[in-house]
Amino acid sequence: MTRYEYAKDMYAKIGIDTEAAIEKLSALPISMHCWQGDDVVGFDSKEALSGGIQTTGNYPGKATTPAELMADIDKACSLIPGKKKLNLHACYAIFENGEFADRDAIEPKHFAKWVEYAKERGMGIDFNPTFFSHPMVKDNLTLSSPDEETRTFWVNHGKACLKIAEYFANETGVPCVMNIWIPDGYKDIPADRFSPRARFKKSLDEILEVPYDKTKVYITLESKVFGIGLESYTVGSAEFSLSYVNYKGITPLMDNGHYHPTEVVSDKISSLLLFNKKIALHVTRGVRWDSDHVVIFDDETKEIAKEIVANDALDRVFIATDYFDASINRVAAWVIGLRNVQKAMLNALLTPHAEFTALQDSANTTKLLALQEEMKTYPFADVWNEYCERCGVPVGENWFEEIEKYEAEVLSKR
Ligand code: RNT
Ligand code: ZN
């Protein structure tokens, strides 16, 4: 008997079909953020990263060209099991032959290379307008700016991106999630909290005037509580964002780094599932603040996965990663984080949710706690290893040798 067969039997005894779990996980797309590969720099400007987000560290070998970034994504994907979708930011536009278009004027053709890349790999593409790291961010404001020229520039950026999102969906045949996040806010106590939010609302309304096919493009709105240098007030707060989503029938996006430190996104998922057809997540790891550390296989990541699986919402939740660590090998950072998201999902798929719910409903919370804890020492790793093997990616820590090789042969020569 192999270790997997033994594990399969053990799970079967508690009513869990490991084969069904593996099958479900294989079909679940995880949207892989391209920006881990180059510290959220992109290709369209030499501006420093702004918007109250920060990468720290200067590990050698970061991608500085589209070819390098694509090669790094390929390397990472070869070590990550499961289905991947590519998550691009507008600042990753690829300009050729000396041409250039500013953010308010980008067109689908500036992403043709990415489409070609994704098609060759059978991947869908998600998209994000880039409302930061640009000279038109005035006084830390974009869509909420009181300066009409600034606000209009960014509205035009949003409109341009919506067309590109639809182009991605049409080209790849996979719906595109277009996520709007603006950094706008104030470092210190604002005199007027209302007007910036009113202008943000107006700007979003204007962007959404662009006709688009709602079966092909899902527009999500990501909220945030604060940013670095924007500590006192964030225009796109949770209340603003949820209310706006509700008012326009778009999709909410929760980033688990974007709440007060004792709040957890795992507890918010059920509420949003009740009132939205679809929801979207940015899976990250905040250490004391929205630090965007690499996702690990920790309790909250597992709990987020549990909420998706236990609520039968695998087809209602758009799962994307969003973190950026410049202090370690960036390809490894992708692999660690994405493998951990996959692990958390598998762990949730190997949990007897219906039985646990019955215990809750019959108020047998003693047994519930006992069994929840016993599940933690079930032979999860044997199913995980089997899954990796079937996906054709290295089992266990064996993937790290590939990273060492890639670092020696490719990254260190950049
Ligand atoms: C920032 C948000 C946002 C960005 C990316 C780069 O706090 O999480 O999603 O991380 O758009
Ligand atoms: Zn995010």
Short mmCIF file of C-alpha atoms and ligand atoms in Angstrom, two decimals, residues 33 35 40 49 51-53 89 92 128-132 179-183 222-224 226-227 253 255 257-258 282 284 290 292 321-324, ligand 1:
data_model
loop_
_atom_site.label_atom_id
_atom_site.label_comp_id
_atom_site.label_asym_id
_atom_site.label_seq_id
_atom_site.Cartn_x
_atom_site.Cartn_y
_atom_site.Cartn_z
CA HIS A 33 -0.03 38.25 -9.59
CA TRP A 35 4.02 41.93 -9.78
CA VAL A 40 5.58 46.12 -8.59
CA LEU A 49 6.55 52.63 -6.25
CA GLY A 51 0.42 54.63 -3.32
CA GLY A 52 1.30 53.74 0.24
CA ILE A 53 2.47 50.25 -0.65
CA HIS A 89 -1.37 45.41 -13.93
CA TYR A 92 3.01 46.03 -17.46
CA ASN A 128 -5.78 45.89 -12.79
CA PRO A 129 -5.67 49.56 -13.71
CA THR A 130 -2.55 51.05 -12.12
CA PHE A 131 -3.52 54.11 -10.07
CA PHE A 132 -0.06 54.62 -8.55
CA ASN A 179 -9.91 45.01 -10.10
CA ILE A 180 -10.03 48.66 -9.17
CA TRP A 181 -7.94 49.76 -6.24
CA ILE A 182 -6.95 53.36 -5.63
CA PRO A 183 -4.46 54.45 -3.00
CA GLU A 222 -10.90 46.55 -3.50
CA SER A 223 -11.21 48.39 -0.20
CA LYS A 224 -8.45 49.33 2.20
CA PHE A 226 -4.85 52.68 5.40
CA GLY A 227 -1.59 52.96 3.50
CA LEU A 253 -12.78 42.33 -3.47
CA ASP A 255 -7.54 41.76 0.47
CA GLY A 257 -4.07 42.76 4.50
CA HIS A 258 -6.61 45.58 4.31
CA HIS A 282 -6.48 39.00 -2.67
CA THR A 284 -1.69 37.92 1.19
CA ASP A 290 -0.36 45.35 5.26
CA ASP A 292 2.38 41.81 1.80
CA THR A 321 -2.59 36.22 -4.77
CA ASP A 322 -1.24 39.66 -3.90
CA TYR A 323 2.06 40.00 -2.09
CA PHE A 324 5.53 41.27 -2.90
C1 RNT B 1 -2.65 47.57 -2.29
C2 RNT B 1 -3.59 46.57 -2.88
C3 RNT B 1 -3.44 46.31 -4.34
C4 RNT B 1 -1.99 46.20 -4.77
C5 RNT B 1 -1.79 45.71 -6.19
C6 RNT B 1 -0.39 45.92 -6.64
O1 RNT B 1 -2.68 47.61 -0.93
O2 RNT B 1 -3.50 45.38 -2.16
O3 RNT B 1 -4.17 45.19 -4.69
O4 RNT B 1 -1.28 45.35 -3.93
O5 RNT B 1 -2.70 46.31 -6.99
#
